[in-house]
PDB file of C-alpha atoms in Angstrom:
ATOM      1  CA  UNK W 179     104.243 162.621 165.992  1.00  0.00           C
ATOM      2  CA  UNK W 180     103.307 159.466 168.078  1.00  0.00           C
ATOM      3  CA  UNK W 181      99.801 159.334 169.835  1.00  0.00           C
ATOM      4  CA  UNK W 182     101.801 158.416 172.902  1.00  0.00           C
ATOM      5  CA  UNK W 183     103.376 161.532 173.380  1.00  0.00           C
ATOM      6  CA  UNK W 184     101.213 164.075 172.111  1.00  0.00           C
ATOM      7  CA  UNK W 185      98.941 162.269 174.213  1.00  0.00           C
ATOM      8  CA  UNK W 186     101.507 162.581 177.120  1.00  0.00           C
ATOM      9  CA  UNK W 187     101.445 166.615 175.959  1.00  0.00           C
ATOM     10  CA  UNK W 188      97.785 167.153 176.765  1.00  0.00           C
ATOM     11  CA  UNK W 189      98.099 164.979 179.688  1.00  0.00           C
ATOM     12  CA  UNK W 190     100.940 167.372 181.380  1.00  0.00           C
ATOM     13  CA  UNK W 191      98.928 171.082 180.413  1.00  0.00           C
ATOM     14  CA  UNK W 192     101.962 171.002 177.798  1.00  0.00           C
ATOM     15  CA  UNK W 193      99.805 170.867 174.730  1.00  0.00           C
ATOM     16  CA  UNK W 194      96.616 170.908 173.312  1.00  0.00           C
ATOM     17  CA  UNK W 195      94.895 169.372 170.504  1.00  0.00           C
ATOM     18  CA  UNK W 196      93.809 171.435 167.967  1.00  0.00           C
ATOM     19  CA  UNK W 197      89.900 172.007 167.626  1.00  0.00           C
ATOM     20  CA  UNK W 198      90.191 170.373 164.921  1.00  0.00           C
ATOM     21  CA  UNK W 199      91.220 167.045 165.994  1.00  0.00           C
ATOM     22  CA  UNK W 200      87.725 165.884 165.742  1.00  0.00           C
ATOM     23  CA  UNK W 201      85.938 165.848 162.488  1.00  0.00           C
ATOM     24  CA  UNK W 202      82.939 167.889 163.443  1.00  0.00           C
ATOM     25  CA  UNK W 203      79.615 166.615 162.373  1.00  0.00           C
ATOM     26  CA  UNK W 204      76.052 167.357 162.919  1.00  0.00           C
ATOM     27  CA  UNK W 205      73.026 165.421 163.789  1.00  0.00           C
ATOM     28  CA  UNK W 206      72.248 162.425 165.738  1.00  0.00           C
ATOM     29  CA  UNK W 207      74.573 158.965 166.027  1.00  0.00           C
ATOM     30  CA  UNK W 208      72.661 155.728 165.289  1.00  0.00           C
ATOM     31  CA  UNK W 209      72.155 153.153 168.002  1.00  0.00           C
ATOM     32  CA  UNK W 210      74.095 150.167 166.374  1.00  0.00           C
ATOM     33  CA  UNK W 211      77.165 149.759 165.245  1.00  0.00           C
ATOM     34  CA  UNK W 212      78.391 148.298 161.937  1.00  0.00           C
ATOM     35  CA  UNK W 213      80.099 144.985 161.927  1.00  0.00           C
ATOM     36  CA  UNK W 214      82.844 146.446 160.336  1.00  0.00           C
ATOM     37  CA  UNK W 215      83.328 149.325 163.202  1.00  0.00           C
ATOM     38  CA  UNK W 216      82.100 147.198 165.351  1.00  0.00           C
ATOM     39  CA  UNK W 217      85.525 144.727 164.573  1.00  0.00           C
ATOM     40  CA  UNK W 218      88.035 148.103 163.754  1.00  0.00           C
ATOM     41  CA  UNK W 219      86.878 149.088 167.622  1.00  0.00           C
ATOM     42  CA  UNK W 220      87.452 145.688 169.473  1.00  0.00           C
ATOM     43  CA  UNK W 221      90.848 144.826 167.783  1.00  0.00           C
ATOM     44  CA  UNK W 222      92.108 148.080 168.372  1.00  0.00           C
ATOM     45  CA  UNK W 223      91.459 149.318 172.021  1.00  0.00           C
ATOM     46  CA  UNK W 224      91.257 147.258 175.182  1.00  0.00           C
ATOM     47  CA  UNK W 225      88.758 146.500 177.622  1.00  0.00           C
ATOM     48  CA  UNK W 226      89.616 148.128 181.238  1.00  0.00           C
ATOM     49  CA  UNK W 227      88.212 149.056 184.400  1.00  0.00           C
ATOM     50  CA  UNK W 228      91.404 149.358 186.407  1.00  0.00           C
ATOM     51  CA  UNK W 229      93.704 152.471 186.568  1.00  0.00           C
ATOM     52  CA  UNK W 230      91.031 154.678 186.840  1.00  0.00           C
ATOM     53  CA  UNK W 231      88.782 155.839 189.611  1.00  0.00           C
ATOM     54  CA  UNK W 232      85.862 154.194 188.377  1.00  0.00           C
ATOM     55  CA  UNK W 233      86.540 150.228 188.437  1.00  0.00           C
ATOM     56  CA  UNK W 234      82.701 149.948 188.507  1.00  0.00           C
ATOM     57  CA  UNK W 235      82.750 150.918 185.088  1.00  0.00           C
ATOM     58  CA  UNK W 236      84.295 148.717 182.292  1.00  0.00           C
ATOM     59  CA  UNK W 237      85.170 150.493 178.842  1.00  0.00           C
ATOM     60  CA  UNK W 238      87.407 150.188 175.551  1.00  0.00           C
ATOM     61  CA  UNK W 239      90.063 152.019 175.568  1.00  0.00           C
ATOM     62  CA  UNK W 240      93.177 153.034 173.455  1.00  0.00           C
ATOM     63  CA  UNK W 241      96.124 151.598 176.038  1.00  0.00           C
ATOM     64  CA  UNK W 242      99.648 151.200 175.594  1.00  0.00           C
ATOM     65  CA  UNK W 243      99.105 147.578 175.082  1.00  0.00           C
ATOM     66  CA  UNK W 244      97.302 148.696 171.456  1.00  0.00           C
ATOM     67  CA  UNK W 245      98.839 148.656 168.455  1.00  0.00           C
ATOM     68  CA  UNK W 246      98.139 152.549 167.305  1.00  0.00           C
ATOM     69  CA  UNK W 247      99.379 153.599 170.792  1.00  0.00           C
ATOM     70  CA  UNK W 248     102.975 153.817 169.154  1.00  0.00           C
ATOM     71  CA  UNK W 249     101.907 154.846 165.360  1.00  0.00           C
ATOM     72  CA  UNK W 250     101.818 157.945 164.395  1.00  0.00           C
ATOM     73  CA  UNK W 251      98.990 160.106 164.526  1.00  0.00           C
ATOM     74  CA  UNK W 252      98.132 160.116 160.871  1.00  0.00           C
ATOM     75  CA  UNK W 253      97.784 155.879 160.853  1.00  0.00           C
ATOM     76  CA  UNK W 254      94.794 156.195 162.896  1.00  0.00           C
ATOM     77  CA  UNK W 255      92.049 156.203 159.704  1.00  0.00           C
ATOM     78  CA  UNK W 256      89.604 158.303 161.809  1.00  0.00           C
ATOM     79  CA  UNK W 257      89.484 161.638 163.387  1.00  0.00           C
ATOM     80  CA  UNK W 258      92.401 161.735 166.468  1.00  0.00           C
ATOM     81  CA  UNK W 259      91.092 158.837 168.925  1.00  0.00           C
ATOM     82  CA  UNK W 260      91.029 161.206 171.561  1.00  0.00           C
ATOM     83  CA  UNK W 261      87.850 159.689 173.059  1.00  0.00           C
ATOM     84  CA  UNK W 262      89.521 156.545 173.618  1.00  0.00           C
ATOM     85  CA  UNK W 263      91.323 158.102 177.115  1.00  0.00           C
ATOM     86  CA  UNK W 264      89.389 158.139 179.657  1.00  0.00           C
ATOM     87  CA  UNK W 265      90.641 161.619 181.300  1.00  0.00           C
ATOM     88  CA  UNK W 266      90.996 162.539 184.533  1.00  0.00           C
ATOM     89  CA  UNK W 267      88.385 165.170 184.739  1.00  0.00           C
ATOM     90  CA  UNK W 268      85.840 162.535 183.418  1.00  0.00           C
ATOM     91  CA  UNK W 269      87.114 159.841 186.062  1.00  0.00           C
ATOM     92  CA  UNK W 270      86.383 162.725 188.764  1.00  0.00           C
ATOM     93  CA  UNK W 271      82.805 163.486 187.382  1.00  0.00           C
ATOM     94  CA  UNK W 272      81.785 159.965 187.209  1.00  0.00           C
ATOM     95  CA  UNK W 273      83.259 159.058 190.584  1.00  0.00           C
ATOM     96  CA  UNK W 274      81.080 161.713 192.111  1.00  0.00           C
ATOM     97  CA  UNK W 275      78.093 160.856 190.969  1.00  0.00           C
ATOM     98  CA  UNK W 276      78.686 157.022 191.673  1.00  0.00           C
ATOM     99  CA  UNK W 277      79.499 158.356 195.218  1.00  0.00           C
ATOM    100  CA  UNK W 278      76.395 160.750 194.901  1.00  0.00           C
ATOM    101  CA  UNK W 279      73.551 159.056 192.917  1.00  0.00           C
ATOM    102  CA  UNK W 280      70.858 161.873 194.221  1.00  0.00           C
ATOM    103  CA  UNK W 281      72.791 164.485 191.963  1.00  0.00           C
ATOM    104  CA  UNK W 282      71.137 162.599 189.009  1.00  0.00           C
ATOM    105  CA  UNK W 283      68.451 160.265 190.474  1.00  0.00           C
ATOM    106  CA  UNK W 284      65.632 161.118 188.571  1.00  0.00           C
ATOM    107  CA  UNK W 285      66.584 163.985 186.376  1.00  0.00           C
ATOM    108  CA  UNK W 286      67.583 164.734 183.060  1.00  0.00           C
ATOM    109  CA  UNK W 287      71.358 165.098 182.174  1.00  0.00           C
ATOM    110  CA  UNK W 288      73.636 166.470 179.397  1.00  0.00           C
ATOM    111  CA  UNK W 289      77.368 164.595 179.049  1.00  0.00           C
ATOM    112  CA  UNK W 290      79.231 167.282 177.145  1.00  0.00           C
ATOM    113  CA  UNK W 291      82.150 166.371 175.140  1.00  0.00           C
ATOM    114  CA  UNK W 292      81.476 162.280 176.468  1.00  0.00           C
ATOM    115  CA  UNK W 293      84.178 160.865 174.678  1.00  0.00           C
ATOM    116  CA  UNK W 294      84.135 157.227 176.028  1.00  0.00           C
ATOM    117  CA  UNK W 295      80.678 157.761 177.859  1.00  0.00           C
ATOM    118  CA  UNK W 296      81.930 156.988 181.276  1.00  0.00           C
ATOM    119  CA  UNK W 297      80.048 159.923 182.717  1.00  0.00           C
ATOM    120  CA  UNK W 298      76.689 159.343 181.110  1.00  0.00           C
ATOM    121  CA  UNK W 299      77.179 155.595 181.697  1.00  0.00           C
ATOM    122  CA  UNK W 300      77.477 156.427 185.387  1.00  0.00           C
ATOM    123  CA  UNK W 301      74.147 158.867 185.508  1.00  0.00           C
ATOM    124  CA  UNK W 302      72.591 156.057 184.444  1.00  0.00           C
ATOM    125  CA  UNK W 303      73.249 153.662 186.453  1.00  0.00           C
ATOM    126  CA  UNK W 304      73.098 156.215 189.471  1.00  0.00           C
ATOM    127  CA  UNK W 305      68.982 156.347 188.049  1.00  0.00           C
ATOM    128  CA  UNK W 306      69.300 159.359 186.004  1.00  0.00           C
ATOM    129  CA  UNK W 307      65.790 159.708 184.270  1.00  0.00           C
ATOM    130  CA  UNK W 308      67.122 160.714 180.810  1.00  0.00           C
ATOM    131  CA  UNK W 309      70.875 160.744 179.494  1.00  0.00           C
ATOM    132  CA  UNK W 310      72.278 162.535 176.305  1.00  0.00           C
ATOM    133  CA  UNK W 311      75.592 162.116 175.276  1.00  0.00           C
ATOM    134  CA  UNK W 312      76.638 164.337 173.299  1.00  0.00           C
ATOM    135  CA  UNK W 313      80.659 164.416 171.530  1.00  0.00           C
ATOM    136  CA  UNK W 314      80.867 165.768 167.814  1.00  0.00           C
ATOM    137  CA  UNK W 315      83.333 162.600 166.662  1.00  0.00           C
ATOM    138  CA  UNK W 316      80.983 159.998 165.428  1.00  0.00           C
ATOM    139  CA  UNK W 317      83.571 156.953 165.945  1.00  0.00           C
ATOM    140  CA  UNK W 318      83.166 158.481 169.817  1.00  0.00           C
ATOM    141  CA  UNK W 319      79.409 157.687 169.497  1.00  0.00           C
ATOM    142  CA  UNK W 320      79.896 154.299 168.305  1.00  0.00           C
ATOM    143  CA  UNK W 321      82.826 153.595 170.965  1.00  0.00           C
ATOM    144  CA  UNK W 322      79.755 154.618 173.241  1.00  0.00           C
ATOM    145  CA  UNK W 323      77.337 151.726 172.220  1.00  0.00           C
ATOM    146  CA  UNK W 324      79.801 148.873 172.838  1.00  0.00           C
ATOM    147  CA  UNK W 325      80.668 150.351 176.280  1.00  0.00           C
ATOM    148  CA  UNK W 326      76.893 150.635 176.869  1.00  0.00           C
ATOM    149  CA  UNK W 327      77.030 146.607 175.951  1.00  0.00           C
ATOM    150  CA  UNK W 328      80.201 145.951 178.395  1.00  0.00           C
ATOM    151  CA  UNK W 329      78.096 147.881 181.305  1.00  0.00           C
ATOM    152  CA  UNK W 330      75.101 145.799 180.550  1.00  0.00           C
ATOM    153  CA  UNK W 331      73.008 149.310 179.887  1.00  0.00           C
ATOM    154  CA  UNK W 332      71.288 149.782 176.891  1.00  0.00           C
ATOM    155  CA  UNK W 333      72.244 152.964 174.561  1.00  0.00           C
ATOM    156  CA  UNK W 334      71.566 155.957 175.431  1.00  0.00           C
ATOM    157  CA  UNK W 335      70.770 158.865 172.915  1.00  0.00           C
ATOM    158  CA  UNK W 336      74.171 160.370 171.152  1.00  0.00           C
ATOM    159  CA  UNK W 337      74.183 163.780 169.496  1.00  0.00           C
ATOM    160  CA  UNK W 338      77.196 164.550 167.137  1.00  0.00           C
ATOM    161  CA  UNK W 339      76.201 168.188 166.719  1.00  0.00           C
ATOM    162  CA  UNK W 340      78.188 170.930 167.901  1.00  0.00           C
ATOM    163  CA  UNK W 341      75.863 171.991 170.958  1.00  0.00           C
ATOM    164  CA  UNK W 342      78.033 175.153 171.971  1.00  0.00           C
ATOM    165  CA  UNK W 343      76.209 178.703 170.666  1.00  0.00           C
ATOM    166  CA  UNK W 344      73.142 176.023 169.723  1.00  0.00           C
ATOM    167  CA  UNK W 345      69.689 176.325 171.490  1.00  0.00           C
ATOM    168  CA  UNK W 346      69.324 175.946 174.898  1.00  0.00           C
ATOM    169  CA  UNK W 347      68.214 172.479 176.491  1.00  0.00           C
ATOM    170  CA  UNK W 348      65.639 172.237 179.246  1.00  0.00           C
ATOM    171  CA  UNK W 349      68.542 170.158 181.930  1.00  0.00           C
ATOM    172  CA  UNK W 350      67.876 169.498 184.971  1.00  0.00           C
ATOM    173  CA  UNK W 351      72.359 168.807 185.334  1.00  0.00           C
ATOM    174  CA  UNK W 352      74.979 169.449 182.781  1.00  0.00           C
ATOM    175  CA  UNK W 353      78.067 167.770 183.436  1.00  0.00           C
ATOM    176  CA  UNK W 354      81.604 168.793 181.240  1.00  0.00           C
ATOM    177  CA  UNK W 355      85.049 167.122 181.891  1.00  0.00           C
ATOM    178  CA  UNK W 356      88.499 167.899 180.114  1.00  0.00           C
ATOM    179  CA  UNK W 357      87.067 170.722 177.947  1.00  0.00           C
ATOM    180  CA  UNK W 358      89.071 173.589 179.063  1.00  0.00           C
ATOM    181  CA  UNK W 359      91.832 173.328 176.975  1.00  0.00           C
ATOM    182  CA  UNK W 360      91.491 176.087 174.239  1.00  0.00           C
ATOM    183  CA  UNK W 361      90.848 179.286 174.829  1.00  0.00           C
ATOM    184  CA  UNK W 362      88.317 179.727 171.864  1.00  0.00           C
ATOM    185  CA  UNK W 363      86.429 177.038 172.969  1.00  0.00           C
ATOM    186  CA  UNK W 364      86.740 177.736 176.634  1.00  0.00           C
ATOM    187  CA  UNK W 365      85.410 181.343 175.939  1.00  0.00           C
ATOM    188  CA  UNK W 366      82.609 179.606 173.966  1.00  0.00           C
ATOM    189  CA  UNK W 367      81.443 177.357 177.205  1.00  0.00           C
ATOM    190  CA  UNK W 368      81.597 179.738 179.458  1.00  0.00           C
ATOM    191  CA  UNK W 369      79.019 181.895 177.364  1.00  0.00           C
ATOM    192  CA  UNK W 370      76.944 179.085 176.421  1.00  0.00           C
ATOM    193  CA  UNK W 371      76.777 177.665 179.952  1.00  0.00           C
ATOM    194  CA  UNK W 372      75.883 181.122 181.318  1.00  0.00           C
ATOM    195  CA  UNK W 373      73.280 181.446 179.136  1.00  0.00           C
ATOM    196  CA  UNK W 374      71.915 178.100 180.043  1.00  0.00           C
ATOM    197  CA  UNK W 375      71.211 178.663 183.787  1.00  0.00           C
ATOM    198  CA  UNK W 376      69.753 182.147 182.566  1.00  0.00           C
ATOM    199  CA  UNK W 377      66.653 179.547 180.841  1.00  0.00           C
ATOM    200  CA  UNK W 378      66.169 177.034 183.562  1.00  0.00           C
ATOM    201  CA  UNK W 379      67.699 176.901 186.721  1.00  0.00           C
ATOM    202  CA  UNK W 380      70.423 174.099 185.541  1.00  0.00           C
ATOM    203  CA  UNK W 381      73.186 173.016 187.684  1.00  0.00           C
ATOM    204  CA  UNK W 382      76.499 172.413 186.399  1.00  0.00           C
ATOM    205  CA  UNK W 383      79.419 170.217 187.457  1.00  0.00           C
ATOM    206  CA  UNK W 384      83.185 170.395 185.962  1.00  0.00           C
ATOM    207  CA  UNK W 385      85.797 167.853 186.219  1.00  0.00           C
ATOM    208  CA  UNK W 386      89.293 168.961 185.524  1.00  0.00           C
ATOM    209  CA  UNK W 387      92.592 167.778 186.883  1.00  0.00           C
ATOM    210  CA  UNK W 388      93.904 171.201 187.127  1.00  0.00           C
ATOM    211  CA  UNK W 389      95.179 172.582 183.813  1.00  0.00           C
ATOM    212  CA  UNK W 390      96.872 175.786 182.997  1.00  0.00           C
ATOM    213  CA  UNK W 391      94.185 176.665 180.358  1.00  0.00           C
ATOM    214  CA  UNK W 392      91.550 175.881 183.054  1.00  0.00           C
ATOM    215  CA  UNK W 393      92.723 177.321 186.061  1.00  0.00           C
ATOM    216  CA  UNK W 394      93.935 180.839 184.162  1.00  0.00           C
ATOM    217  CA  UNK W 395      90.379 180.840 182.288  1.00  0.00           C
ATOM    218  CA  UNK W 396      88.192 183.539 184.089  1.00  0.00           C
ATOM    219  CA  UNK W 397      85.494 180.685 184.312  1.00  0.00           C
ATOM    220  CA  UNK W 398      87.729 179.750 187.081  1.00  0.00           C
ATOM    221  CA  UNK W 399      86.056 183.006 189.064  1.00  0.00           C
ATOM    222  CA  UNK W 400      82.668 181.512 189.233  1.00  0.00           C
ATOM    223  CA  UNK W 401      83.820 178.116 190.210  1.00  0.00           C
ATOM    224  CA  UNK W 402      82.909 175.980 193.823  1.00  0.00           C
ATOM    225  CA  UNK W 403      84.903 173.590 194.516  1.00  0.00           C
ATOM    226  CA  UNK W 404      82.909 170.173 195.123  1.00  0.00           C
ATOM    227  CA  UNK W 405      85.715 167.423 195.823  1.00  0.00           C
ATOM    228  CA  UNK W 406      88.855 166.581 194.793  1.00  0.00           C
ATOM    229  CA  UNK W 407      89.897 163.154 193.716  1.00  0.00           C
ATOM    230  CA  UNK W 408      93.510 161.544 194.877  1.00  0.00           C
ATOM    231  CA  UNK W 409      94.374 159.907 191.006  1.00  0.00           C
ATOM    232  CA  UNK W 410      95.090 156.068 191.159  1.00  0.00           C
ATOM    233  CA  UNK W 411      99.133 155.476 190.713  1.00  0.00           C
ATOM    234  CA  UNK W 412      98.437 154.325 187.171  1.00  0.00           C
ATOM    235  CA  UNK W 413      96.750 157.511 186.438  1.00  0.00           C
ATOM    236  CA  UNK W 414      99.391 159.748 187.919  1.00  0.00           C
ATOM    237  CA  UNK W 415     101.923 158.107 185.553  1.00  0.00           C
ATOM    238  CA  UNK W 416     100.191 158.747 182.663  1.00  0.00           C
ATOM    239  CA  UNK W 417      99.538 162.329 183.800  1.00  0.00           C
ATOM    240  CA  UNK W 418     102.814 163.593 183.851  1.00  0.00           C
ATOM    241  CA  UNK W 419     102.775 164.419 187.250  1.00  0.00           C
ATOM    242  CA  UNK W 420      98.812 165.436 187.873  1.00  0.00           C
ATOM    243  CA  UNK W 421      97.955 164.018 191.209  1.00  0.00           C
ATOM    244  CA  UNK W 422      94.341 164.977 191.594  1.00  0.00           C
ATOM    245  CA  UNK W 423      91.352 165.605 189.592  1.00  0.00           C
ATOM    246  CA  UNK W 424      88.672 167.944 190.905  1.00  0.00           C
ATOM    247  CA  UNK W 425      84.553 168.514 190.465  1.00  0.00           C
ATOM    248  CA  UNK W 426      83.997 172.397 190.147  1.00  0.00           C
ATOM    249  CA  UNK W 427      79.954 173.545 190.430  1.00  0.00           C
ATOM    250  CA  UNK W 428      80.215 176.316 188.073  1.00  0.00           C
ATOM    251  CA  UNK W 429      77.668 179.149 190.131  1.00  0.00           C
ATOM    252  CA  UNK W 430      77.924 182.507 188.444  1.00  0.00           C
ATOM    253  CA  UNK W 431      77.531 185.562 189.788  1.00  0.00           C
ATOM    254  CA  UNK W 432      75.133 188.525 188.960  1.00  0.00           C
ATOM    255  CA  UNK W 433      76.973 190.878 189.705  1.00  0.00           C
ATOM    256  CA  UNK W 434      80.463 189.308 187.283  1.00  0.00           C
ATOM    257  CA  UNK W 435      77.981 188.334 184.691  1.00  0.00           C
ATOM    258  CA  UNK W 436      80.394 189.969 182.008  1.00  0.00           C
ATOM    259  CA  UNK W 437      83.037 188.370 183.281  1.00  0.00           C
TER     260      UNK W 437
END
C-alpha cells in the first residue's frame, strides 16, 4: 500500500492507522540532530508554509513532490512518517492561538501527539512561558528541531513517552489535534484528560476536522465549540472532501463524569 493513499484513507475518516504505526518509545528526545538524520530529513520532505492555515509557520513536510510520497509504506526505514502531515486539526489549533496569543501568553503548555510541532511552535511564538512537545515517534522529535531552526525558535523540550494513563502534569493548557481516530486510544484520552482537570484546573483545546471516530466518540458530549476554520483549497483536496477544521474546549460535566 502507497503512503499516498492510505494517507488519503485517514484523510477522508475512511481509515485509520493502526496504533502501532509509531514505534513507541519512552523517555526524553535529545536537542540535536545527527548529521546523518539530519541529511535523511532534508532530502526527503519539503519545506512549506503554504496550503495550510498557518503560512506564518514554515515546516518540513512529506509532500507529493517527495520521493516516498509514491513508495510503499514499508520503504520508509522508520516508523510510518505520519508526523510529516501537517493535519487539519493541528492547522486549526495553531491558527487559534496565532489569532489568540492570550490563550498561551505566559503559561505552561502540553502539545499532545505534536507530530511536526506546528502547535507548540505557535505557543511559542504567541509567548507561551514553557512548551512540551510531546509525540512517542522519535524521528517526529527530531523533525521537530529542524522546524524549530526554519522558525528561528530554539528547541523546545520533546518527550517520546507514552503520556496517556502516566502521571498527571501541573498545565496551565493542553492542546490535542488529530488524535481521535481509534477508539482504544480515544477511550484512553478521554479518561486521562478527565483526570487531568480533576488535579489542576487545566484547560483543554481540540482540533479536529470532523471525523467519524471523533464526532461518534462520547467525548463529543462534553465538547464547546470554539471556532471553526474554512480549510485552504489545497487542504480540501487533500482531505477528501473535509472543508473545515474545528477547535473544541473539552469542559466536562459533573454530573456525566462516567460518561
Amino acid at each position: 500500500q502507497r503512503f499516498s493513499r492510505c494517507y488519503k484513507a485517514w484523510r477522508s475518516g475512511k481509515g485509520s492507522p493502526s496504533l502501532g504505526w509509531k514505534r513507541c518509545c519512552h523517555g526524553e528526545a535529545g536537542t540535536s540532530v545527527t548529521p546523518e538524520m539530519r541529511a535523511f530529513l532534508e532530502e526527503n520532505t519539503e519545506v512549506t508554509s503554504s496550503g495550510n492555515l498557518t503560512p506564518e509557520i514554515q515546516l518540513r513536510l512529506l509532500t507529493p513532490r517527495c520521493r516516498f510520497w509514491q513508495e510503499k509504506l514499508d520503504s520508509w526505514p522508520y516508523g510510518d512518517p505520519f508526523w510529516a502531515i501537517y493535519w487539519p486539526g493541528g492547522q486549526a489549533l495553531s491558527r487559534y492561538i496565532l489569532d489568540n496569543p492570550w490563550i498561551v501568553n505566559g503559561k505552561s503548555v502540553l502539545d499532545l501527539g505534536s507530530g511536526c510541532g506546528a502547535t507548540a511552535i505557535a505557543a511559542v511564538m504567541s509567548g507561551a512561558s514553557q512548551v512540551l512537545a510531546n509525540d512517542i515517534d522519535p524521528i517526529a522529535g527530531m523533525a521537530m528541531i529542524l522546524n524549530c531552526e526554519l522558525n528561528h525558535l530554539n528547541p523546545f523540550p520533546i518527550t517520546i513517552r507514552n503520556m496517556i494513563n502516566s502521571e498527571v502534569g501541573d498545565w496551565d493548557l493542553i492542546v490535542l489535534g488529530d488524535m481521535f481516530y481509534d477508539e482504544q486510544l480515544a477511550d484512553g484520552l478521554h479518561q486521562w484528560l478527565r483526570k487531568c482537570m480533576r488535579t489542576r484546573p487545566t484547560q483543554v483545546l481540540i482540533g479536529d476536522p470532523g471525523r467519524h471516530e471523533f464526532l461518534r466518540h462520547r467525548i463529543h458530549r462534553h465538547l464547546h465549540k470554539v471556532v471553526e476554520y474554512s480549510l485552504p483549497e489545497a487542504a480540501r483536496q487533500e482531505n477528501n472532501g473535509l472543508t473545515s477544521s474545528i477547535v473544541w474546549s473539552y469542559q466536562p460535566s459533573c454530573s456525566l463524569e462516567s460518561s
